[in-house]
């Protein structure tokens, strides 16, 4: 046994002597060059190439690293074998990521690439204006050399786009409103105020014909993915939608569904708070990309009536009419500007401090509308005939969507939403026991009743405590009564529209009420002028 240990010690001594001899003969520089040569020879004969994506590029964060990490986390939970799980404070979502030095494969356009998450300890801290983490993190991308061109040209751009989409879907959407016109306040605060957007409306729950919904969704999807198309054709990356129809037909719900479908923020523009075209442009400049700019009830917000249908003849060339029109203009200037005399200059300037049709057209389709990208303009109105044709043409309102009264396909969606009934395509009931006969009766009377989805929803809400069949029977009764009334007295939709318009006029802002009083005073003044003019003519006669 002692002889064995003696022999082993002799061998180790010889190896140590040989190692010392090699270190003397081959210095570290020569050994490093030899290893580098072996690596190059290995890479020359290897079919793969490698790319390193570090977390920190110098002293700045590498955005590509963050994009790759976010992109891999979207599918690593189903394909990875070893994962790191994390959850932020006050969050219910669990984040999946690759563990240290783990590898995962990905497929892109028929090619396979491999990602490895590399984590090593940082050897020494170099001088930097900020402290660097103790660990060096990065991703190593391995691919075949023949796929190198495709990966560098398309795959990395695809990863960046997917990461941006994931961020947009995960971030909280906001609903903005303007409250101070288009200018900053005394503290320099932004003119838009925001609240979290939590509207639950989606295209799945929207009461509308499924074919029309699919057409709108396809148009929105093509717009959101059409950056290259808009750049190639030289068009601004924007699109306009006009939602028109009777009250209660789901125009606001449609806007919420569009925002939830695309993941866009909403800017609800209140035109009565904007005092000039320049303020309107400033508000537009302060909106972000990937947003929906909404002007609801545009026919009621400001005076943008149809020029071709405006009543009254053009002013005559007689001196009396000219004098009357001049006096009326001065009266308007006094009332709006707070002046005390008919010739008050401040009042005349205040009259010009208003939004005009030209300013709104430039807002939607002028040069200022191109100061952002991927934005949607949505106008809503109950009376499309009141709008000027210039506002409705393509390029401003590209797609006109008629929000009609509740049809039978839309009614089935409401029944599914409120009564949790699974209705198949032929109108039958997969679950709930309503029966095909009841559905047939509903189909016969729905179009004749001309009820809005909001009215039908209210009926279902009021009777939600009953069973499904009794609730549906109550709805059928109301639909029949409405259909009989429409058949006897004509369509009831116009009456409801007039009532809604009257309610809006009643609930208008004090500013609008003052304007209405001014208009009444102006009409009275005009009548007095006309009577005085007739008296003067009588004296001369």
Short mmCIF file of C-alpha atoms in Angstrom, two decimals, residues 47-431:
data_model
loop_
_atom_site.label_atom_id
_atom_site.label_comp_id
_atom_site.label_asym_id
_atom_site.label_seq_id
_atom_site.Cartn_x
_atom_site.Cartn_y
_atom_site.Cartn_z
CA UNK A 47 -23.19 25.28 -39.04
CA UNK A 48 -24.43 27.74 -36.37
CA UNK A 49 -23.81 31.39 -35.58
CA UNK A 50 -24.40 33.21 -32.30
CA UNK A 51 -25.55 36.70 -31.26
CA UNK A 52 -25.32 38.15 -27.75
CA UNK A 53 -27.96 40.62 -26.49
CA UNK A 54 -26.83 42.10 -23.18
CA UNK A 55 -29.10 43.79 -20.64
CA UNK A 56 -26.93 46.91 -20.39
CA UNK A 57 -25.24 48.46 -23.40
CA UNK A 58 -22.48 50.55 -21.84
CA UNK A 59 -24.40 52.55 -19.26
CA UNK A 60 -27.80 52.48 -21.02
CA UNK A 61 -30.48 49.83 -20.89
CA UNK A 62 -30.72 47.74 -24.05
CA UNK A 63 -34.30 48.02 -25.34
CA UNK A 64 -33.84 44.89 -27.45
CA UNK A 65 -33.10 42.88 -24.29
CA UNK A 66 -36.36 44.07 -22.69
CA UNK A 67 -38.28 43.30 -25.88
CA UNK A 68 -36.84 39.77 -26.09
CA UNK A 69 -37.60 39.14 -22.42
CA UNK A 70 -41.20 40.30 -22.87
CA UNK A 71 -41.63 38.36 -26.11
CA UNK A 72 -40.32 35.09 -24.67
CA UNK A 73 -42.50 35.46 -21.57
CA UNK A 74 -45.60 35.38 -23.81
CA UNK A 75 -45.13 31.70 -24.74
CA UNK A 76 -42.46 30.38 -22.39
CA UNK A 77 -45.13 29.20 -19.90
CA UNK A 78 -46.30 26.50 -22.34
CA UNK A 79 -42.99 25.44 -23.89
CA UNK A 80 -40.36 25.98 -21.20
CA UNK A 81 -39.25 23.17 -18.89
CA UNK A 82 -37.67 25.34 -16.20
CA UNK A 83 -39.20 28.73 -15.48
CA UNK A 84 -38.83 31.67 -13.12
CA UNK A 85 -42.09 33.00 -11.70
CA UNK A 86 -42.63 36.51 -10.34
CA UNK A 87 -45.57 38.67 -9.31
CA UNK A 88 -45.51 42.43 -8.73
CA UNK A 89 -46.94 44.07 -5.62
CA UNK A 90 -50.76 44.45 -5.72
CA UNK A 91 -50.91 42.48 -8.98
CA UNK A 92 -52.87 39.34 -9.79
CA UNK A 93 -50.83 38.45 -12.89
CA UNK A 94 -47.94 35.98 -12.75
CA UNK A 95 -44.95 36.67 -14.99
CA UNK A 96 -43.08 33.74 -16.56
CA UNK A 97 -39.45 34.00 -17.67
CA UNK A 98 -36.52 31.75 -18.48
CA UNK A 99 -34.40 30.54 -15.60
CA UNK A 100 -30.70 31.29 -15.45
CA UNK A 101 -28.78 29.61 -18.29
CA UNK A 102 -31.88 27.85 -19.59
CA UNK A 103 -32.64 27.42 -23.32
CA UNK A 104 -35.86 27.59 -25.35
CA UNK A 105 -36.60 27.16 -29.08
CA UNK A 106 -38.75 29.42 -31.26
CA UNK A 107 -40.07 29.07 -34.81
CA UNK A 108 -40.33 31.95 -37.28
CA UNK A 109 -41.39 31.53 -40.92
CA UNK A 110 -40.28 27.91 -40.98
CA UNK A 111 -36.90 28.37 -39.30
CA UNK A 112 -35.93 27.37 -35.77
CA UNK A 113 -33.83 29.53 -33.47
CA UNK A 114 -32.69 28.92 -29.90
CA UNK A 115 -32.59 31.44 -27.07
CA UNK A 116 -30.39 30.98 -24.01
CA UNK A 117 -30.67 33.18 -20.93
CA UNK A 118 -27.07 33.75 -19.79
CA UNK A 119 -26.41 35.02 -16.25
CA UNK A 120 -22.85 35.46 -14.97
CA UNK A 121 -21.25 37.26 -12.04
CA UNK A 122 -19.71 40.65 -12.78
CA UNK A 123 -15.96 40.45 -12.07
CA UNK A 124 -15.23 44.06 -11.25
CA UNK A 125 -17.08 47.36 -11.06
CA UNK A 126 -15.78 49.86 -13.58
CA UNK A 127 -16.27 53.59 -12.97
CA UNK A 128 -19.84 54.58 -13.88
CA UNK A 129 -22.25 57.37 -13.03
CA UNK A 130 -24.71 54.74 -11.79
CA UNK A 131 -24.27 51.47 -9.92
CA UNK A 132 -24.31 48.37 -12.09
CA UNK A 133 -25.95 45.12 -10.95
CA UNK A 134 -23.77 42.36 -9.57
CA UNK A 135 -24.92 39.97 -12.31
CA UNK A 136 -24.47 40.30 -16.04
CA UNK A 137 -27.62 39.25 -17.84
CA UNK A 138 -28.19 38.67 -21.49
CA UNK A 139 -29.65 36.44 -24.18
CA UNK A 140 -27.68 34.40 -26.69
CA UNK A 141 -29.43 33.78 -30.00
CA UNK A 142 -28.30 30.68 -31.89
CA UNK A 143 -29.35 30.00 -35.47
CA UNK A 144 -28.07 28.30 -38.58
CA UNK A 145 -25.83 30.43 -40.75
CA UNK A 146 -28.09 30.09 -43.77
CA UNK A 147 -30.94 31.73 -41.80
CA UNK A 148 -28.87 34.68 -40.62
CA UNK A 149 -30.17 37.19 -43.20
CA UNK A 150 -33.83 36.41 -42.55
CA UNK A 151 -33.44 36.59 -38.77
CA UNK A 152 -31.63 39.92 -38.77
CA UNK A 153 -34.00 41.56 -41.29
CA UNK A 154 -37.41 40.33 -40.11
CA UNK A 155 -37.26 38.33 -36.89
CA UNK A 156 -35.89 41.07 -34.62
CA UNK A 157 -38.39 43.61 -35.98
CA UNK A 158 -41.14 41.07 -35.36
CA UNK A 159 -40.00 40.70 -31.75
CA UNK A 160 -40.05 44.48 -31.21
CA UNK A 161 -43.58 44.75 -32.66
CA UNK A 162 -44.88 41.88 -30.52
CA UNK A 163 -43.31 43.37 -27.40
CA UNK A 164 -44.97 46.74 -28.09
CA UNK A 165 -48.30 44.99 -28.58
CA UNK A 166 -47.91 43.10 -25.29
CA UNK A 167 -47.07 46.34 -23.46
CA UNK A 168 -50.11 48.07 -24.93
CA UNK A 169 -52.42 45.22 -23.95
CA UNK A 170 -51.03 45.06 -20.43
CA UNK A 171 -50.97 48.75 -19.65
CA UNK A 172 -53.94 50.56 -18.17
CA UNK A 173 -56.03 52.40 -20.74
CA UNK A 174 -57.11 55.95 -20.02
CA UNK A 175 -60.12 58.12 -20.80
CA UNK A 176 -59.20 61.78 -21.35
CA UNK A 177 -61.36 64.88 -21.36
CA UNK A 178 -60.54 68.54 -21.96
CA UNK A 179 -61.56 71.00 -19.28
CA UNK A 180 -59.46 74.11 -19.86
CA UNK A 181 -59.63 74.64 -23.58
CA UNK A 182 -56.42 74.01 -25.51
CA UNK A 183 -53.97 76.03 -23.42
CA UNK A 184 -51.94 75.16 -20.35
CA UNK A 185 -53.20 76.52 -17.08
CA UNK A 186 -51.27 78.88 -14.80
CA UNK A 187 -49.35 75.95 -13.29
CA UNK A 188 -48.40 74.53 -16.67
CA UNK A 189 -50.60 71.48 -16.31
CA UNK A 190 -51.72 69.45 -19.31
CA UNK A 191 -55.11 70.51 -20.75
CA UNK A 192 -56.25 66.87 -20.88
CA UNK A 193 -57.42 65.22 -17.66
CA UNK A 194 -57.59 61.44 -17.47
CA UNK A 195 -59.24 58.65 -15.51
CA UNK A 196 -58.76 54.89 -15.89
CA UNK A 197 -60.90 53.50 -18.68
CA UNK A 198 -62.85 50.52 -17.33
CA UNK A 199 -65.75 50.23 -19.77
CA UNK A 200 -66.55 46.51 -20.20
CA UNK A 201 -68.09 46.74 -23.68
CA UNK A 202 -66.59 44.44 -26.31
CA UNK A 203 -67.58 43.40 -29.81
CA UNK A 204 -68.70 40.08 -28.35
CA UNK A 205 -71.25 41.76 -26.08
CA UNK A 206 -72.22 44.55 -28.50
CA UNK A 207 -75.83 44.19 -29.69
CA UNK A 208 -75.36 44.39 -33.46
CA UNK A 209 -75.68 42.14 -36.47
CA UNK A 210 -72.67 39.74 -36.40
CA UNK A 211 -71.83 40.32 -40.08
CA UNK A 212 -71.61 44.08 -39.58
CA UNK A 213 -69.50 43.63 -36.46
CA UNK A 214 -67.06 41.39 -38.34
CA UNK A 215 -66.75 43.98 -41.10
CA UNK A 216 -65.93 46.72 -38.56
CA UNK A 217 -63.44 44.51 -36.73
CA UNK A 218 -61.70 43.62 -40.00
CA UNK A 219 -61.45 47.31 -40.90
CA UNK A 220 -59.99 48.17 -37.49
CA UNK A 221 -57.50 45.31 -37.68
CA UNK A 222 -56.34 46.33 -41.16
CA UNK A 223 -55.90 49.91 -39.98
CA UNK A 224 -53.85 48.97 -36.90
CA UNK A 225 -51.52 46.76 -38.95
CA UNK A 226 -51.31 49.05 -42.00
CA UNK A 227 -48.33 51.25 -41.16
CA UNK A 228 -46.36 50.16 -44.22
CA UNK A 229 -49.42 50.63 -46.45
CA UNK A 230 -50.02 54.20 -45.28
CA UNK A 231 -46.35 55.08 -45.67
CA UNK A 232 -46.19 53.57 -49.15
CA UNK A 233 -49.28 55.40 -50.36
CA UNK A 234 -48.32 58.73 -48.77
CA UNK A 235 -51.40 58.91 -46.54
CA UNK A 236 -51.56 59.98 -42.92
CA UNK A 237 -51.98 57.00 -40.62
CA UNK A 238 -55.46 57.90 -39.39
CA UNK A 239 -59.03 56.88 -40.03
CA UNK A 240 -62.44 58.42 -39.40
CA UNK A 241 -65.68 56.73 -38.35
CA UNK A 242 -69.12 58.31 -38.24
CA UNK A 243 -71.65 56.61 -35.95
CA UNK A 244 -75.18 57.80 -36.64
CA UNK A 245 -78.64 56.60 -35.79
CA UNK A 246 -81.44 56.97 -33.23
CA UNK A 247 -80.65 57.47 -29.53
CA UNK A 248 -79.91 54.38 -27.45
CA UNK A 249 -78.61 52.26 -30.34
CA UNK A 250 -75.16 51.70 -28.83
CA UNK A 251 -72.93 54.42 -30.29
CA UNK A 252 -71.02 54.96 -27.05
CA UNK A 253 -70.75 51.21 -26.50
CA UNK A 254 -69.33 50.87 -30.00
CA UNK A 255 -66.59 53.39 -29.16
CA UNK A 256 -65.72 51.49 -25.97
CA UNK A 257 -65.64 48.21 -27.89
CA UNK A 258 -63.28 49.73 -30.48
CA UNK A 259 -60.94 50.97 -27.72
CA UNK A 260 -60.92 47.59 -25.95
CA UNK A 261 -60.39 45.75 -29.23
CA UNK A 262 -57.36 47.83 -30.29
CA UNK A 263 -56.05 48.69 -26.82
CA UNK A 264 -56.22 52.44 -27.53
CA UNK A 265 -56.79 55.37 -25.18
CA UNK A 266 -59.87 57.57 -25.68
CA UNK A 267 -59.86 61.38 -25.90
CA UNK A 268 -63.42 62.64 -25.38
CA UNK A 269 -63.33 66.11 -26.90
CA UNK A 270 -65.93 68.53 -25.56
CA UNK A 271 -66.17 71.26 -28.20
CA UNK A 272 -68.12 73.63 -25.94
CA UNK A 273 -64.96 73.97 -23.79
CA UNK A 274 -62.84 74.99 -26.79
CA UNK A 275 -63.02 78.67 -27.68
CA UNK A 276 -61.06 78.93 -30.92
CA UNK A 277 -59.55 76.99 -33.79
CA UNK A 278 -56.05 77.54 -32.38
CA UNK A 279 -57.05 75.89 -29.07
CA UNK A 280 -58.45 72.99 -31.07
CA UNK A 281 -55.10 72.52 -32.80
CA UNK A 282 -53.25 72.66 -29.47
CA UNK A 283 -55.48 69.94 -28.06
CA UNK A 284 -54.80 67.79 -31.11
CA UNK A 285 -51.05 68.22 -30.71
CA UNK A 286 -51.26 66.99 -27.11
CA UNK A 287 -52.97 63.71 -27.97
CA UNK A 288 -50.89 60.55 -28.16
CA UNK A 289 -50.62 57.98 -30.90
CA UNK A 290 -52.68 54.80 -30.71
CA UNK A 291 -55.73 56.73 -29.53
CA UNK A 292 -59.36 57.37 -30.43
CA UNK A 293 -60.48 61.01 -30.55
CA UNK A 294 -64.23 61.20 -29.98
CA UNK A 295 -66.71 64.03 -30.54
CA UNK A 296 -70.15 62.87 -29.45
CA UNK A 297 -73.37 64.52 -30.69
CA UNK A 298 -71.43 66.78 -33.01
CA UNK A 299 -74.63 68.31 -34.37
CA UNK A 300 -75.49 69.54 -30.84
CA UNK A 301 -72.01 70.69 -29.72
CA UNK A 302 -71.41 73.69 -31.99
CA UNK A 303 -73.17 75.33 -34.90
CA UNK A 304 -71.94 73.12 -37.78
CA UNK A 305 -75.20 72.75 -39.65
CA UNK A 306 -75.48 71.75 -43.29
CA UNK A 307 -74.79 74.81 -45.41
CA UNK A 308 -76.90 73.47 -48.28
CA UNK A 309 -79.96 73.00 -46.10
CA UNK A 310 -79.65 76.17 -44.08
CA UNK A 311 -82.81 78.21 -44.31
CA UNK A 312 -83.17 81.86 -45.26
CA UNK A 313 -82.16 83.87 -48.30
CA UNK A 314 -78.86 85.71 -48.70
CA UNK A 315 -78.84 89.28 -47.48
CA UNK A 316 -80.18 91.86 -49.95
CA UNK A 317 -78.13 94.70 -51.30
CA UNK A 318 -80.46 97.45 -50.09
CA UNK A 319 -79.12 99.93 -47.64
CA UNK A 320 -81.80 99.18 -45.07
CA UNK A 321 -80.97 95.44 -45.02
CA UNK A 322 -77.27 96.15 -44.86
CA UNK A 323 -77.81 98.49 -41.95
CA UNK A 324 -79.95 95.91 -40.18
CA UNK A 325 -77.37 93.13 -40.66
CA UNK A 326 -74.60 95.43 -39.46
CA UNK A 327 -76.59 96.34 -36.38
CA UNK A 328 -77.35 92.70 -35.67
CA UNK A 329 -73.64 91.81 -35.97
CA UNK A 330 -72.77 94.52 -33.45
CA UNK A 331 -75.48 93.30 -31.08
CA UNK A 332 -74.02 89.78 -31.25
CA UNK A 333 -70.59 91.21 -30.56
CA UNK A 334 -71.86 93.08 -27.51
CA UNK A 335 -73.65 90.09 -26.06
CA UNK A 336 -70.79 87.62 -26.56
CA UNK A 337 -67.97 89.97 -25.70
CA UNK A 338 -69.57 91.67 -22.76
CA UNK A 339 -69.47 95.11 -24.41
CA UNK A 340 -71.77 98.01 -23.62
CA UNK A 341 -72.12 99.64 -27.02
CA UNK A 342 -73.02 98.51 -30.53
CA UNK A 343 -69.57 99.36 -31.82
CA UNK A 344 -67.59 97.69 -29.04
CA UNK A 345 -64.37 96.32 -30.61
CA UNK A 346 -63.76 93.77 -27.88
CA UNK A 347 -67.13 92.23 -28.55
CA UNK A 348 -66.39 91.91 -32.28
CA UNK A 349 -63.13 90.11 -31.53
CA UNK A 350 -64.95 87.78 -29.15
CA UNK A 351 -67.31 86.82 -31.97
CA UNK A 352 -64.36 85.58 -34.03
CA UNK A 353 -63.10 83.55 -31.06
CA UNK A 354 -65.19 80.51 -31.95
CA UNK A 355 -64.73 77.13 -33.59
CA UNK A 356 -65.62 77.20 -37.27
CA UNK A 357 -66.42 74.45 -39.74
CA UNK A 358 -63.14 75.15 -41.48
CA UNK A 359 -61.24 74.72 -38.21
CA UNK A 360 -62.91 71.39 -37.54
CA UNK A 361 -62.18 70.18 -41.08
CA UNK A 362 -58.51 71.06 -40.65
CA UNK A 363 -58.59 69.28 -37.29
CA UNK A 364 -59.67 66.00 -38.93
CA UNK A 365 -58.01 66.18 -42.34
CA UNK A 366 -55.61 69.13 -42.45
CA UNK A 367 -51.88 69.40 -41.97
CA UNK A 368 -52.25 69.43 -38.18
CA UNK A 369 -54.01 66.07 -38.23
CA UNK A 370 -50.72 64.48 -39.32
CA UNK A 371 -48.75 65.52 -36.22
CA UNK A 372 -49.36 62.03 -34.75
CA UNK A 373 -49.84 58.52 -36.10
CA UNK A 374 -52.25 55.60 -35.66
CA UNK A 375 -55.17 57.72 -34.51
CA UNK A 376 -58.88 57.27 -35.07
CA UNK A 377 -61.47 60.05 -35.23
CA UNK A 378 -65.02 59.08 -34.23
CA UNK A 379 -68.00 61.41 -34.58
CA UNK A 380 -71.48 60.51 -33.37
CA UNK A 381 -74.79 62.11 -34.28
CA UNK A 382 -78.50 61.36 -34.16
CA UNK A 383 -79.19 63.40 -37.31
CA UNK A 384 -76.70 62.88 -40.11
CA UNK A 385 -78.72 65.14 -42.40
CA UNK A 386 -77.80 68.13 -40.21
CA UNK A 387 -74.07 67.75 -40.87
CA UNK A 388 -72.29 69.51 -43.69
CA UNK A 389 -71.29 67.21 -46.60
CA UNK A 390 -67.71 68.48 -46.35
CA UNK A 391 -67.45 66.84 -42.93
CA UNK A 392 -68.73 63.49 -44.21
CA UNK A 393 -66.52 62.87 -47.22
CA UNK A 394 -63.83 60.17 -47.37
CA UNK A 395 -60.57 61.19 -45.78
CA UNK A 396 -62.47 62.74 -42.86
CA UNK A 397 -65.19 60.22 -42.09
CA UNK A 398 -64.02 57.17 -44.04
CA UNK A 399 -66.58 54.70 -42.75
CA UNK A 400 -70.21 55.55 -41.99
CA UNK A 401 -71.80 53.11 -39.53
CA UNK A 402 -75.57 53.21 -39.11
CA UNK A 403 -76.58 52.21 -35.60
CA UNK A 404 -80.13 50.98 -36.14
CA UNK A 405 -82.91 49.80 -33.89
CA UNK A 406 -82.53 46.36 -32.36
CA UNK A 407 -82.73 43.57 -34.94
CA UNK A 408 -83.32 39.90 -34.19
CA UNK A 409 -79.60 38.94 -34.38
CA UNK A 410 -78.85 41.80 -31.98
CA UNK A 411 -81.70 40.67 -29.72
CA UNK A 412 -80.16 37.21 -29.48
CA UNK A 413 -76.93 38.78 -28.28
CA UNK A 414 -78.82 40.70 -25.58
CA UNK A 415 -80.58 37.53 -24.45
CA UNK A 416 -77.24 35.78 -24.27
CA UNK A 417 -75.73 38.64 -22.24
CA UNK A 418 -78.56 39.14 -19.74
CA UNK A 419 -80.13 35.67 -19.52
CA UNK A 420 -76.97 33.61 -20.18
CA UNK A 421 -78.72 31.69 -22.95
CA UNK A 422 -76.60 29.87 -25.51
CA UNK A 423 -78.41 30.57 -28.78
CA UNK A 424 -77.31 28.73 -31.91
CA UNK A 425 -77.25 30.15 -35.43
CA UNK A 426 -80.76 29.07 -36.43
CA UNK A 427 -82.39 30.87 -33.50
CA UNK A 428 -82.80 27.80 -31.32
CA UNK A 429 -81.75 27.55 -27.71
CA UNK A 430 -78.86 25.36 -26.70
CA UNK A 431 -79.38 26.02 -23.00
#
